Amino acid sequence: MIRSLNFRLLLAFILVILVTVGTASFFVASNSWDEIKRFEERNNQVRNARVEYLITHFYYVNESWDGIQSLVEQLATMDDKHIIVTDLNDVVIADSENKLVGKTYSTSEQGIPLFLPVIDMSPPSQAPPPGPPDSQNRVATLYIDPQDSSVLAIYLSSAINRFLIWGALLAIGIALVVTWFISRTILSPIRILTNTAKKLGKGDFSQRVHIKSRDEVGALAETFNSMASNLERNEKLRRNMVADVAHELRTPLSNVSGYLEAIRDGVVKPDTTTIISLSEEVDLLSRLVEDLQELALSDAGELKLIQQPADLSQLIEQSVLAVQTKVMEKNIEISFTVPENFPILNIDYHRISQVLRNLLANAIRHTPSGGKITVSVTREDNLAKIAVTDTGEGIPAEDLSNMFERFYRVDKSRARSGGGSGLGLTIAKRMVEAHGGTIRVQSELGKGSCFTFTLPIEFPA
């Protein structure tokens, strides 16, 4: 995987370089020719004008063409051009190659007529505006072979392309160095993540990566460590759950098995007391199995709700009445308050009642004699907030984050006489969340706890 990514980086760099160089070469090839030709045309115009001026000036000063051949040869050498000058009868009076002098020059090319300058001695205010040269002042015709710019264009284009190719080769070499550097600085942490992930996949959930960079790779490392911590925690909870389920099932099953063996051996008579004891153990097993089934449905996203309009005041009153006997047995004071005309909620009455009874049972279990339990209802925007507060023993701060985990107990002794199976709060959390609400706990050791859950108000008053 690392080699493949390294190769892909190198391939990407080379592809970008080749595309860039190819595009530049294409534009150079398509534009340099025209630009060079335009430059040469402008340059030829300037040079031709200079040659035209020098030859005309020569005749103007000398009043004859004697010695013009030497000047033409010098100008041709300077400009690297073939220059021919003919008189008015098309007879060659000067040839830079000295081959046509004295011969009639016949060509289809149009020459440049040479005119003597006209000097106007009249005052500037009376001078006529400038116009075309007077044909009577024409003294000769100048022919200059245009320089072929295609050779220069081809040469310059090939030179530029040659430099581009060398630049591309240099860029590819730099890309190799950059790829090596990236593989050391960026891919190295990824390699560490890969190796750690392999160990994590084999079940070693204690693995962590130590990458201190503050970029995306560092964020990935933090996310990976968080995932590993969650996996380690979930694995620990899973093992604990399996052990707890086995423990919770073992005790009632052992009791039932013991009773049945005693009845079979004639040690215990199958009287009403024995049957009631067996029935209690079976009920305990049934409740545990039902709780596990509820959790399984919730985990699979198949927890079905039968939602309908319900009066929250009536639900709380019935839930409080259901635990009144246990409250009286422990000499605990219980009360509830619901605002008048509180909105009707669209909820699954049975499941929310189960949530509230679980919270009340938990509060009763951890509230000593003479304590107090209060159920209060308030409204926050479009949420109904139900709080169950007790004056019990409270929960240690280190245990608060685990209160809604399966089989989690603050009392690690697992004594069945001290409480239920440890699934009540977990089930309550899943049912509240299935309604679109949230549940949380606040507690102070020695002063009591407050469990609060919210439910959406879909039928506001």
PDB file of N, CA, C and O in Angstrom, residues 33 57 119 141 184 218-219 231 238 321 395 430 435 446:
ATOM      1  N   TRP A  33       6.236  31.337 -34.259  1.00  0.00           N
ATOM      2  CA  TRP A  33       6.402  31.556 -35.710  1.00  0.00           C
ATOM      3  C   TRP A  33       5.837  32.911 -36.123  1.00  0.00           C
ATOM      4  O   TRP A  33       6.516  33.728 -36.756  1.00  0.00           O
ATOM      5  N   HIS A  57      20.583  59.551 -50.202  1.00  0.00           N
ATOM      6  CA  HIS A  57      21.478  60.593 -49.714  1.00  0.00           C
ATOM      7  C   HIS A  57      22.806  60.580 -50.491  1.00  0.00           C
ATOM      8  O   HIS A  57      23.385  61.649 -50.779  1.00  0.00           O
ATOM      9  N   ILE A 119      13.378  70.394 -51.369  1.00  0.00           N
ATOM     10  CA  ILE A 119      13.623  71.422 -50.348  1.00  0.00           C
ATOM     11  C   ILE A 119      12.760  72.633 -50.684  1.00  0.00           C
ATOM     12  O   ILE A 119      12.883  73.241 -51.748  1.00  0.00           O
ATOM     13  N   THR A 141      15.407  52.749 -58.608  1.00  0.00           N
ATOM     14  CA  THR A 141      14.528  51.781 -57.947  1.00  0.00           C
ATOM     15  C   THR A 141      15.393  50.830 -57.132  1.00  0.00           C
ATOM     16  O   THR A 141      16.414  50.336 -57.631  1.00  0.00           O
ATOM     17  N   ARG A 184       9.081  10.083   3.487  1.00  0.00           N
ATOM     18  CA  ARG A 184       9.683  10.057   4.817  1.00  0.00           C
ATOM     19  C   ARG A 184       8.863  10.847   5.837  1.00  0.00           C
ATOM     20  O   ARG A 184       8.746  10.459   6.995  1.00  0.00           O
ATOM     21  N   GLY A 218      -1.984  14.222  11.836  1.00  0.00           N
ATOM     22  CA  GLY A 218      -2.103  14.253  13.294  1.00  0.00           C
ATOM     23  C   GLY A 218      -3.538  14.089  13.749  1.00  0.00           C
ATOM     24  O   GLY A 218      -3.816  13.376  14.728  1.00  0.00           O
ATOM     25  N   ALA A 219      -4.475  14.743  13.029  1.00  0.00           N
ATOM     26  CA  ALA A 219      -5.890  14.579  13.360  1.00  0.00           C
ATOM     27  C   ALA A 219      -6.333  13.137  13.135  1.00  0.00           C
ATOM     28  O   ALA A 219      -7.122  12.577  13.914  1.00  0.00           O
ATOM     29  N   LEU A 231     -12.799   0.923  21.015  1.00  0.00           N
ATOM     30  CA  LEU A 231     -12.820  -0.516  20.772  1.00  0.00           C
ATOM     31  C   LEU A 231     -12.369  -1.290  22.016  1.00  0.00           C
ATOM     32  O   LEU A 231     -12.969  -2.319  22.371  1.00  0.00           O
ATOM     33  N   ARG A 238     -18.002  -5.766  26.523  1.00  0.00           N
ATOM     34  CA  ARG A 238     -18.586  -6.994  25.971  1.00  0.00           C
ATOM     35  C   ARG A 238     -18.229  -8.198  26.838  1.00  0.00           C
ATOM     36  O   ARG A 238     -19.088  -9.037  27.143  1.00  0.00           O
ATOM     37  N   LEU A 321     -47.490   5.636  41.918  1.00  0.00           N
ATOM     38  CA  LEU A 321     -48.351   4.697  42.654  1.00  0.00           C
ATOM     39  C   LEU A 321     -47.816   3.275  42.562  1.00  0.00           C
ATOM     40  O   LEU A 321     -47.939   2.491  43.514  1.00  0.00           O
ATOM     41  N   ILE A 395     -23.287   9.249  43.612  1.00  0.00           N
ATOM     42  CA  ILE A 395     -22.465   8.430  42.724  1.00  0.00           C
ATOM     43  C   ILE A 395     -21.081   9.066  42.628  1.00  0.00           C
ATOM     44  O   ILE A 395     -20.956  10.276  42.425  1.00  0.00           O
ATOM     45  N   ARG A 430     -31.868   3.835  25.967  1.00  0.00           N
ATOM     46  CA  ARG A 430     -32.226   3.473  24.591  1.00  0.00           C
ATOM     47  C   ARG A 430     -33.658   3.887  24.263  1.00  0.00           C
ATOM     48  O   ARG A 430     -33.945   4.356  23.156  1.00  0.00           O
ATOM     49  N   HIS A 435     -37.177   7.931  21.311  1.00  0.00           N
ATOM     50  CA  HIS A 435     -38.197   8.977  21.223  1.00  0.00           C
ATOM     51  C   HIS A 435     -37.622  10.308  20.735  1.00  0.00           C
ATOM     52  O   HIS A 435     -38.359  11.285  20.579  1.00  0.00           O
ATOM     53  N   GLY A 446     -22.689  11.468  48.566  1.00  0.00           N
ATOM     54  CA  GLY A 446     -23.209  11.765  49.896  1.00  0.00           C
ATOM     55  C   GLY A 446     -24.388  12.710  49.914  1.00  0.00           C
ATOM     56  O   GLY A 446     -24.998  12.915  50.972  1.00  0.00           O
TER      57      GLY A 446
END
